[in-house]
Short mmCIF file of C-alpha atoms (C1' of nucleotides) in Angstrom, two decimals:
data_model
loop_
_atom_site.label_atom_id
_atom_site.label_comp_id
_atom_site.label_asym_id
_atom_site.label_seq_id
_atom_site.Cartn_x
_atom_site.Cartn_y
_atom_site.Cartn_z
CA UNK A 1 23.27 37.13 -13.15
CA UNK A 2 19.68 37.66 -14.29
CA UNK A 3 20.55 37.80 -17.99
CA UNK A 4 23.22 35.25 -18.78
CA UNK A 5 24.41 34.52 -22.29
CA UNK A 6 22.45 31.43 -23.13
CA UNK A 7 23.88 28.84 -25.47
CA UNK A 8 23.18 29.28 -29.15
CA UNK A 9 22.35 26.27 -31.26
CA UNK A 10 25.92 25.44 -32.19
CA UNK A 11 27.01 25.62 -28.57
CA UNK A 12 24.03 23.62 -27.42
CA UNK A 13 24.74 20.85 -29.90
CA UNK A 14 28.33 20.61 -28.73
CA UNK A 15 27.39 20.69 -25.08
CA UNK A 16 24.64 18.11 -25.14
CA UNK A 17 26.70 15.94 -27.45
CA UNK A 18 29.56 16.04 -25.01
CA UNK A 19 27.32 15.33 -22.05
CA UNK A 20 25.56 12.40 -23.66
CA UNK A 21 28.73 10.89 -25.10
CA UNK A 22 30.45 11.27 -21.76
CA UNK A 23 27.76 9.36 -19.90
CA UNK A 24 27.24 6.70 -22.56
CA UNK A 25 30.91 6.00 -23.20
CA UNK A 26 31.67 5.72 -19.51
CA UNK A 27 28.78 3.38 -18.93
CA UNK A 28 29.77 1.21 -21.87
CA UNK A 29 33.39 0.94 -20.79
CA UNK A 30 32.43 0.09 -17.24
CA UNK A 31 30.23 -2.68 -18.48
CA UNK A 32 32.76 -4.03 -20.95
CA UNK A 33 35.56 -4.12 -18.41
CA UNK A 34 33.41 -5.75 -15.78
CA UNK A 35 32.12 -8.42 -18.14
CA UNK A 36 35.43 -9.03 -19.81
CA UNK A 37 37.91 -8.84 -16.95
CA UNK A 38 36.00 -8.28 -13.72
CA UNK A 39 37.44 -4.81 -13.32
CA UNK A 40 35.72 -1.52 -12.72
CA UNK A 41 36.82 1.42 -14.79
CA UNK A 42 38.55 3.15 -11.87
CA UNK A 43 40.43 -0.07 -11.16
CA UNK A 44 41.58 -0.32 -14.73
CA UNK A 45 42.84 3.24 -14.60
CA UNK A 46 44.81 2.44 -11.49
CA UNK A 47 46.44 -0.54 -13.20
CA UNK A 48 47.35 1.56 -16.23
CA UNK A 49 48.91 4.31 -14.17
CA UNK A 50 50.90 1.91 -12.04
CA UNK A 51 52.13 0.00 -15.07
CA UNK A 52 53.41 3.24 -16.60
CA UNK A 53 55.06 4.45 -13.40
CA UNK A 54 58.76 3.97 -12.69
CA UNK A 55 59.18 0.92 -10.48
CA UNK A 56 55.51 0.12 -11.07
CA UNK A 57 54.59 2.05 -7.95
CA UNK A 58 53.05 5.38 -7.03
CA UNK A 59 52.19 7.26 -3.88
CA UNK A 60 48.52 7.18 -2.97
CA UNK A 61 48.26 10.93 -3.39
CA UNK A 62 49.84 10.87 -6.85
CA UNK A 63 47.41 8.16 -7.82
CA UNK A 64 44.45 10.16 -6.53
CA UNK A 65 45.44 13.29 -8.44
CA UNK A 66 43.98 13.46 -11.89
CA UNK A 67 42.00 10.32 -11.23
CA UNK A 68 38.26 10.01 -11.22
CA UNK A 69 38.13 9.28 -7.50
CA UNK A 70 38.54 11.28 -4.37
CA UNK A 71 41.23 10.34 -1.88
CA UNK A 72 38.92 8.18 0.19
CA UNK A 73 37.58 6.53 -2.94
CA UNK A 74 41.11 5.59 -3.87
CA UNK A 75 41.77 4.07 -0.47
CA UNK A 76 38.69 1.92 -0.97
CA UNK A 77 39.64 0.77 -4.44
CA UNK A 78 43.21 -0.03 -3.54
CA UNK A 79 41.94 -2.09 -0.61
CA UNK A 80 39.67 -4.04 -2.94
CA UNK A 81 42.47 -4.57 -5.44
CA UNK A 82 44.83 -5.64 -2.69
CA UNK A 83 42.34 -8.31 -1.64
CA UNK A 84 42.27 -9.43 -5.26
CA UNK A 85 46.07 -9.55 -5.34
CA UNK A 86 46.44 -6.97 -8.10
CA UNK A 87 48.33 -4.44 -6.06
CA UNK A 88 50.27 -4.39 -2.84
CA UNK A 89 50.91 -1.63 -0.32
CA UNK A 90 54.41 -0.63 0.65
CA UNK A 91 55.15 2.00 3.22
CA UNK A 92 57.47 4.78 2.22
CA UNK A 93 60.90 4.56 3.84
CA UNK A 94 61.54 8.29 3.95
CA UNK A 95 58.08 9.28 5.16
CA UNK A 96 56.27 7.05 7.62
CA UNK A 97 52.90 8.50 6.60
CA UNK A 98 53.44 7.77 2.93
CA UNK A 99 52.13 4.65 1.24
CA UNK A 100 53.08 3.28 -2.15
CA UNK A 101 50.69 1.24 -4.22
CA UNK A 102 52.75 -1.36 -6.07
CA UNK A 103 51.62 -3.32 -9.09
CA UNK A 104 51.98 -7.06 -8.54
CA UNK A 105 52.74 -9.60 -11.25
CA UNK A 106 49.12 -10.70 -11.05
CA UNK A 107 48.05 -7.10 -11.55
CA UNK A 108 50.32 -6.76 -14.53
CA UNK A 109 48.95 -9.97 -16.00
CA UNK A 110 45.40 -8.81 -15.41
CA UNK A 111 46.12 -5.59 -17.24
CA UNK A 112 47.60 -7.40 -20.22
CA UNK A 113 44.56 -9.61 -20.27
CA UNK A 114 42.12 -6.74 -20.15
CA UNK A 115 43.88 -4.23 -22.39
CA UNK A 116 43.08 -5.67 -25.84
CA UNK A 117 39.35 -5.80 -25.24
CA UNK A 118 39.43 -2.38 -23.69
CA UNK A 119 41.27 -0.81 -26.59
CA UNK A 120 38.93 -2.51 -29.03
CA UNK A 121 35.96 -1.02 -27.23
CA UNK A 122 37.54 2.42 -27.13
CA UNK A 123 37.99 2.19 -30.88
CA UNK A 124 34.51 0.93 -31.44
CA UNK A 125 32.70 3.56 -29.42
CA UNK A 126 34.91 6.59 -29.98
CA UNK A 127 38.19 6.55 -31.85
CA UNK A 128 37.09 4.78 -35.01
CA UNK A 129 33.90 6.83 -35.12
CA UNK A 130 35.74 10.12 -35.46
CA UNK A 131 37.60 11.59 -38.43
CA UNK A 132 41.28 12.49 -38.00
CA UNK A 133 40.30 16.17 -37.94
CA UNK A 134 37.76 15.50 -35.21
CA UNK A 135 40.35 13.54 -33.25
CA UNK A 136 42.68 16.52 -33.34
CA UNK A 137 39.92 18.92 -32.37
CA UNK A 138 39.05 16.71 -29.41
CA UNK A 139 42.64 16.40 -28.35
CA UNK A 140 43.32 20.13 -28.59
CA UNK A 141 40.01 21.40 -27.28
CA UNK A 142 39.37 18.94 -24.49
CA UNK A 143 43.04 18.93 -23.61
CA UNK A 144 42.77 22.62 -22.87
CA UNK A 145 39.54 22.07 -20.95
CA UNK A 146 41.23 19.50 -18.77
CA UNK A 147 44.28 21.67 -18.25
CA UNK A 148 42.19 24.57 -17.02
CA UNK A 149 40.15 22.44 -14.64
CA UNK A 150 43.24 20.85 -13.22
CA UNK A 151 44.78 24.25 -12.70
CA UNK A 152 41.72 25.62 -10.94
CA UNK A 153 41.01 22.52 -8.92
CA UNK A 154 44.54 22.23 -7.53
CA UNK B 1 42.59 -10.66 -29.92
CA UNK B 2 46.27 -11.04 -29.13
CA UNK B 3 47.39 -8.25 -31.47
CA UNK B 4 44.95 -5.40 -31.35
CA UNK B 5 45.51 -2.11 -33.10
CA UNK B 6 46.83 0.03 -30.30
CA UNK B 7 46.15 3.73 -30.28
CA UNK B 8 48.67 5.93 -32.04
CA UNK B 9 49.69 9.20 -30.50
CA UNK B 10 46.97 11.29 -32.09
CA UNK B 11 44.32 8.82 -31.01
CA UNK B 12 45.76 8.57 -27.55
CA UNK B 13 45.72 12.32 -27.07
CA UNK B 14 42.09 12.49 -28.11
CA UNK B 15 41.10 9.58 -25.94
CA UNK B 16 42.79 10.63 -22.75
CA UNK B 17 41.69 14.20 -23.30
CA UNK B 18 38.13 13.07 -23.60
CA UNK B 19 38.38 10.84 -20.56
CA UNK B 20 39.92 13.49 -18.36
CA UNK B 21 37.63 16.27 -19.53
CA UNK B 22 34.63 14.03 -19.03
CA UNK B 23 35.50 13.28 -15.43
CA UNK B 24 36.61 16.80 -14.53
CA UNK B 25 33.70 18.59 -16.14
CA UNK B 26 31.18 16.30 -14.53
CA UNK B 27 32.75 16.72 -11.15
CA UNK B 28 32.84 20.48 -11.49
CA UNK B 29 29.22 20.74 -12.56
CA UNK B 30 28.06 18.49 -9.75
CA UNK B 31 29.85 20.66 -7.27
CA UNK B 32 28.62 23.94 -8.71
CA UNK B 33 25.00 22.83 -8.82
CA UNK B 34 25.12 21.47 -5.31
CA UNK B 35 26.72 24.59 -3.87
CA UNK B 36 24.63 26.98 -5.89
CA UNK B 37 21.19 25.40 -5.85
CA UNK B 38 21.32 22.24 -3.75
CA UNK B 39 20.76 20.05 -6.79
CA UNK B 40 22.68 17.07 -8.05
CA UNK B 41 23.49 16.93 -11.72
CA UNK B 42 20.99 14.14 -12.40
CA UNK B 43 18.31 16.16 -10.65
CA UNK B 44 19.05 19.19 -12.77
CA UNK B 45 18.77 17.10 -15.90
CA UNK B 46 15.39 15.85 -14.77
CA UNK B 47 14.18 19.40 -14.25
CA UNK B 48 15.40 20.45 -17.69
CA UNK B 49 13.72 17.59 -19.44
CA UNK B 50 10.45 18.06 -17.65
CA UNK B 51 10.44 21.80 -18.32
CA UNK B 52 10.90 21.12 -22.02
CA UNK B 53 8.22 18.44 -22.17
CA UNK B 54 4.65 19.14 -23.27
CA UNK B 55 2.49 19.61 -20.20
CA UNK B 56 5.68 19.64 -18.12
CA UNK B 57 5.36 15.92 -17.57
CA UNK B 58 6.98 12.74 -18.79
CA UNK B 59 6.61 9.05 -18.22
CA UNK B 60 9.23 7.54 -15.95
CA UNK B 61 10.56 5.37 -18.75
CA UNK B 62 10.91 8.31 -21.14
CA UNK B 63 12.76 10.15 -18.43
CA UNK B 64 15.06 7.21 -17.82
CA UNK B 65 15.95 6.82 -21.50
CA UNK B 66 18.92 8.87 -22.55
CA UNK B 67 19.51 9.89 -18.97
CA UNK B 68 22.55 9.17 -16.91
CA UNK B 69 20.67 6.94 -14.53
CA UNK B 70 19.28 3.48 -14.67
CA UNK B 71 15.58 2.89 -14.10
CA UNK B 72 15.99 2.26 -10.40
CA UNK B 73 18.24 5.27 -10.08
CA UNK B 74 15.52 7.40 -11.57
CA UNK B 75 12.95 6.07 -9.11
CA UNK B 76 15.27 7.06 -6.31
CA UNK B 77 15.90 10.56 -7.62
CA UNK B 78 12.25 11.28 -8.35
CA UNK B 79 11.39 10.17 -4.83
CA UNK B 80 13.97 12.58 -3.43
CA UNK B 81 12.72 15.40 -5.60
CA UNK B 82 9.14 14.67 -4.67
CA UNK B 83 10.08 15.02 -1.00
CA UNK B 84 11.66 18.36 -1.89
CA UNK B 85 8.48 19.42 -3.69
CA UNK B 86 10.15 19.85 -7.08
CA UNK B 87 8.14 17.21 -8.89
CA UNK B 88 4.95 15.30 -8.31
CA UNK B 89 3.82 11.85 -9.41
CA UNK B 90 0.64 11.37 -11.37
CA UNK B 91 -0.63 7.98 -12.42
CA UNK B 92 -1.38 7.52 -16.08
CA UNK B 93 -5.12 7.30 -16.85
CA UNK B 94 -4.78 4.99 -19.84
CA UNK B 95 -2.25 2.63 -18.27
CA UNK B 96 -2.48 1.76 -14.61
CA UNK B 97 1.20 0.81 -14.48
CA UNK B 98 2.34 4.10 -15.95
CA UNK B 99 3.52 7.00 -13.84
CA UNK B 100 4.07 10.56 -14.94
CA UNK B 101 6.61 12.79 -13.27
CA UNK B 102 5.18 16.31 -13.29
CA UNK B 103 7.15 19.48 -12.76
CA UNK B 104 5.68 21.58 -9.95
CA UNK B 105 5.79 25.36 -9.76
CA UNK B 106 8.46 25.05 -7.11
CA UNK B 107 10.46 22.83 -9.45
CA UNK B 108 10.10 25.32 -12.24
CA UNK B 109 11.22 28.14 -9.96
CA UNK B 110 14.19 26.08 -8.78
CA UNK B 111 15.23 25.50 -12.36
CA UNK B 112 15.04 29.19 -13.22
CA UNK B 113 17.08 29.92 -10.14
CA UNK B 114 19.75 27.37 -10.99
CA UNK B 115 19.98 27.80 -14.75
CA UNK B 116 22.02 31.02 -15.01
CA UNK B 117 24.81 29.76 -12.77
CA UNK B 118 24.79 26.43 -14.53
CA UNK B 119 25.06 27.96 -17.99
CA UNK B 120 27.82 30.26 -16.80
CA UNK B 121 29.77 27.27 -15.52
CA UNK B 122 29.22 25.35 -18.74
CA UNK B 123 30.64 28.32 -20.63
CA UNK B 124 33.54 28.70 -18.27
CA UNK B 125 34.68 25.10 -18.30
CA UNK B 126 33.85 24.07 -21.84
CA UNK B 127 32.01 26.21 -24.35
CA UNK B 128 34.07 29.39 -24.05
CA UNK B 129 37.29 27.39 -24.00
CA UNK B 130 36.70 25.93 -27.45
CA UNK B 131 36.97 27.57 -30.86
CA UNK B 132 33.91 27.55 -33.12
CA UNK B 133 35.58 24.90 -35.26
CA UNK B 134 36.18 22.75 -32.20
CA UNK B 135 32.58 23.22 -31.12
CA UNK B 136 31.39 21.92 -34.47
CA UNK B 137 33.80 19.01 -34.37
CA UNK B 138 32.54 18.08 -30.92
CA UNK B 139 28.92 18.38 -31.94
CA UNK B 140 29.38 16.30 -35.09
CA UNK B 141 31.80 13.73 -33.74
CA UNK B 142 30.37 13.16 -30.31
CA UNK B 143 26.86 13.42 -31.67
CA UNK B 144 27.62 10.43 -33.84
CA UNK B 145 29.24 8.63 -30.92
CA UNK B 146 26.11 9.12 -28.85
CA UNK B 147 23.84 8.07 -31.66
CA UNK B 148 25.66 4.79 -32.13
CA UNK B 149 25.70 3.97 -28.45
CA UNK B 150 22.01 4.72 -28.12
CA UNK B 151 21.29 2.52 -31.09
CA UNK B 152 23.31 -0.38 -29.70
CA UNK B 153 22.16 0.00 -26.14
CA UNK B 154 18.47 0.05 -27.03
"C1'" DA C 1 63.71 20.53 22.57
"C1'" DA C 2 58.65 22.16 22.23
"C1'" DC C 3 55.57 24.13 19.05
"C1'" DC C 4 52.65 24.56 14.80
"C1'" DG C 5 50.74 24.90 10.29
"C1'" DG C 6 50.43 21.75 6.71
"C1'" DT C 7 50.48 17.00 4.63
"C1'" DG C 8 49.30 11.80 3.90
"C1'" DA C 9 46.26 8.35 4.39
"C1'" DT C 10 42.51 6.20 6.62
"C1'" DT C 11 37.99 5.78 8.84
"C1'" DC C 12 33.28 6.75 9.27
"C1'" DA C 13 28.40 7.76 8.19
"C1'" DA C 14 25.41 9.13 4.67
"C1'" DA C 15 24.04 9.33 -0.02
"C1'" DT C 16 23.85 7.36 -4.37
"C1'" DT C 17 24.36 3.85 -7.83
"C1'" DC C 18 23.36 -0.46 -10.23
"C1'" DG C 19 21.31 -4.99 -11.53
"C1'" DA C 20 18.32 -8.58 -10.47
"C1'" DA C 21 14.13 -9.88 -8.81
"C1'" DC C 22 9.44 -8.73 -8.35
"C1'" DA C 23 4.45 -7.67 -8.93
"C1'" DA C 24 1.17 -5.78 -11.68
"C1'" DC C 25 -0.41 -4.92 -15.96
"C1'" DC C 26 -0.96 -4.32 -21.32
"C1'" DC C 27 -2.05 -6.42 -25.61
"C1'" DG C 28 -2.37 -9.58 -29.51
"C1'" DT C 29 -3.46 -14.35 -30.41
"C1'" DG C 30 -5.81 -18.62 -30.36
"C1'" DC D 1 -12.30 -15.39 -22.66
"C1'" DA D 2 -7.78 -17.39 -21.09
"C1'" DC D 3 -2.87 -17.44 -22.30
"C1'" DG D 4 1.86 -15.77 -22.76
"C1'" DG D 5 5.34 -12.59 -23.93
"C1'" DG D 6 6.77 -8.13 -23.20
"C1'" DT D 7 6.34 -3.54 -20.39
"C1'" DT D 8 6.25 -0.55 -16.28
"C1'" DG D 9 7.77 0.96 -12.18
"C1'" DT D 10 9.36 -0.28 -7.64
"C1'" DT D 11 11.97 -2.78 -4.16
"C1'" DC D 12 15.81 -5.02 -2.45
"C1'" DG D 13 20.70 -5.87 -1.30
"C1'" DA D 14 25.35 -5.07 -2.37
"C1'" DA D 15 28.87 -2.10 -4.01
"C1'" DT D 16 30.71 2.31 -4.47
"C1'" DT D 17 31.38 7.35 -3.79
"C1'" DT D 18 31.91 11.47 -1.25
"C1'" DG D 19 33.21 14.85 2.35
"C1'" DA D 20 34.19 15.56 7.07
"C1'" DA D 21 36.59 14.17 10.83
"C1'" DT D 22 40.63 11.88 12.57
"C1'" DC D 23 45.29 10.31 13.55
"C1'" DA D 24 49.98 10.44 12.84
"C1'" DC D 25 53.63 12.63 11.05
"C1'" DC D 26 56.92 16.15 8.52
"C1'" DG D 27 59.57 20.35 8.51
"C1'" DG D 28 60.74 24.80 9.83
"C1'" DT D 29 60.63 28.11 13.67
"C1'" DT D 30 61.41 29.80 18.28
#
DNA sequence: AACCGGTGATTCAAATTCGAACAACCCGTG
DNA sequence: CACGGGTTGTTCGAATTTGAATCACCGGTT
């Protein structure tokens, strides 16, 4: 691996743009959610996933997959959110080891409270900045990137 | 803000694709760098910036700007890297408060050792997955996203 | 029924992160 | 020259993340 194919200028622009945008957008969203609703970004993601799930509940492992956090990180966050009353744990009837995270009414309310500001920020920092063509390129290109990494990682 | 403009399907695909790719790519790079060279991603970034800087040195504040870390995070990382012999601190002659981080020969060697594997991974997970058109869309679109966030944040 | 590889979730210690507070200093102004 | 606002880098404590180790359990096999 002494002579790798370095990145040409086009590739470099795309790569550093992606890297910078990734860091900056994440930081901005974290800050906005914390200021606006007292939620961290991982916590918001958990609320969203639970709200979209059938019965408003998901197994811990399902929640950890495809999420930013590791398994232990999820355990921590769910514990915090349980203290805050946003979610509740329910043990799985068919598998004693299994644990469901269940969205509470308070959690649902918190999500509805936080969502508008969150969406507005997403528009402001990303969606409304891009042209429709760029949106499609992002969706197609980064969609494939994500798919490959999920495939490998699993 | 009771009736925000929600994301339509195209926007949603782009947004969640970006979010997922962002998290997955970062995680993968962190892991690769740590396994391959014993560096964290922030540390690698520091090496790259210093290597590109005139005299192989930069002020702490310059290094902190546009980097993933906060000021205090940078102090921490530079301290770690100084222990590892990759960088060295030098006080600024014209400003007693100022501190330069200087790349050492060992740091330079570490960067040359780590770079090929890093570039290969960047190609594998992102650059080689995208079409040239998608690369340009990323560079243009996300470049603008980064520019705006830098402008606001500063 | 006892065994066994694999799974689900938690616990633990260590590393890393951030923001706020801090101390020291620069510089332009009066 | 003394003053005051803004900078520079570090320190501090609290929160968060990770991976490894752990415990308990499932399901199929012997």
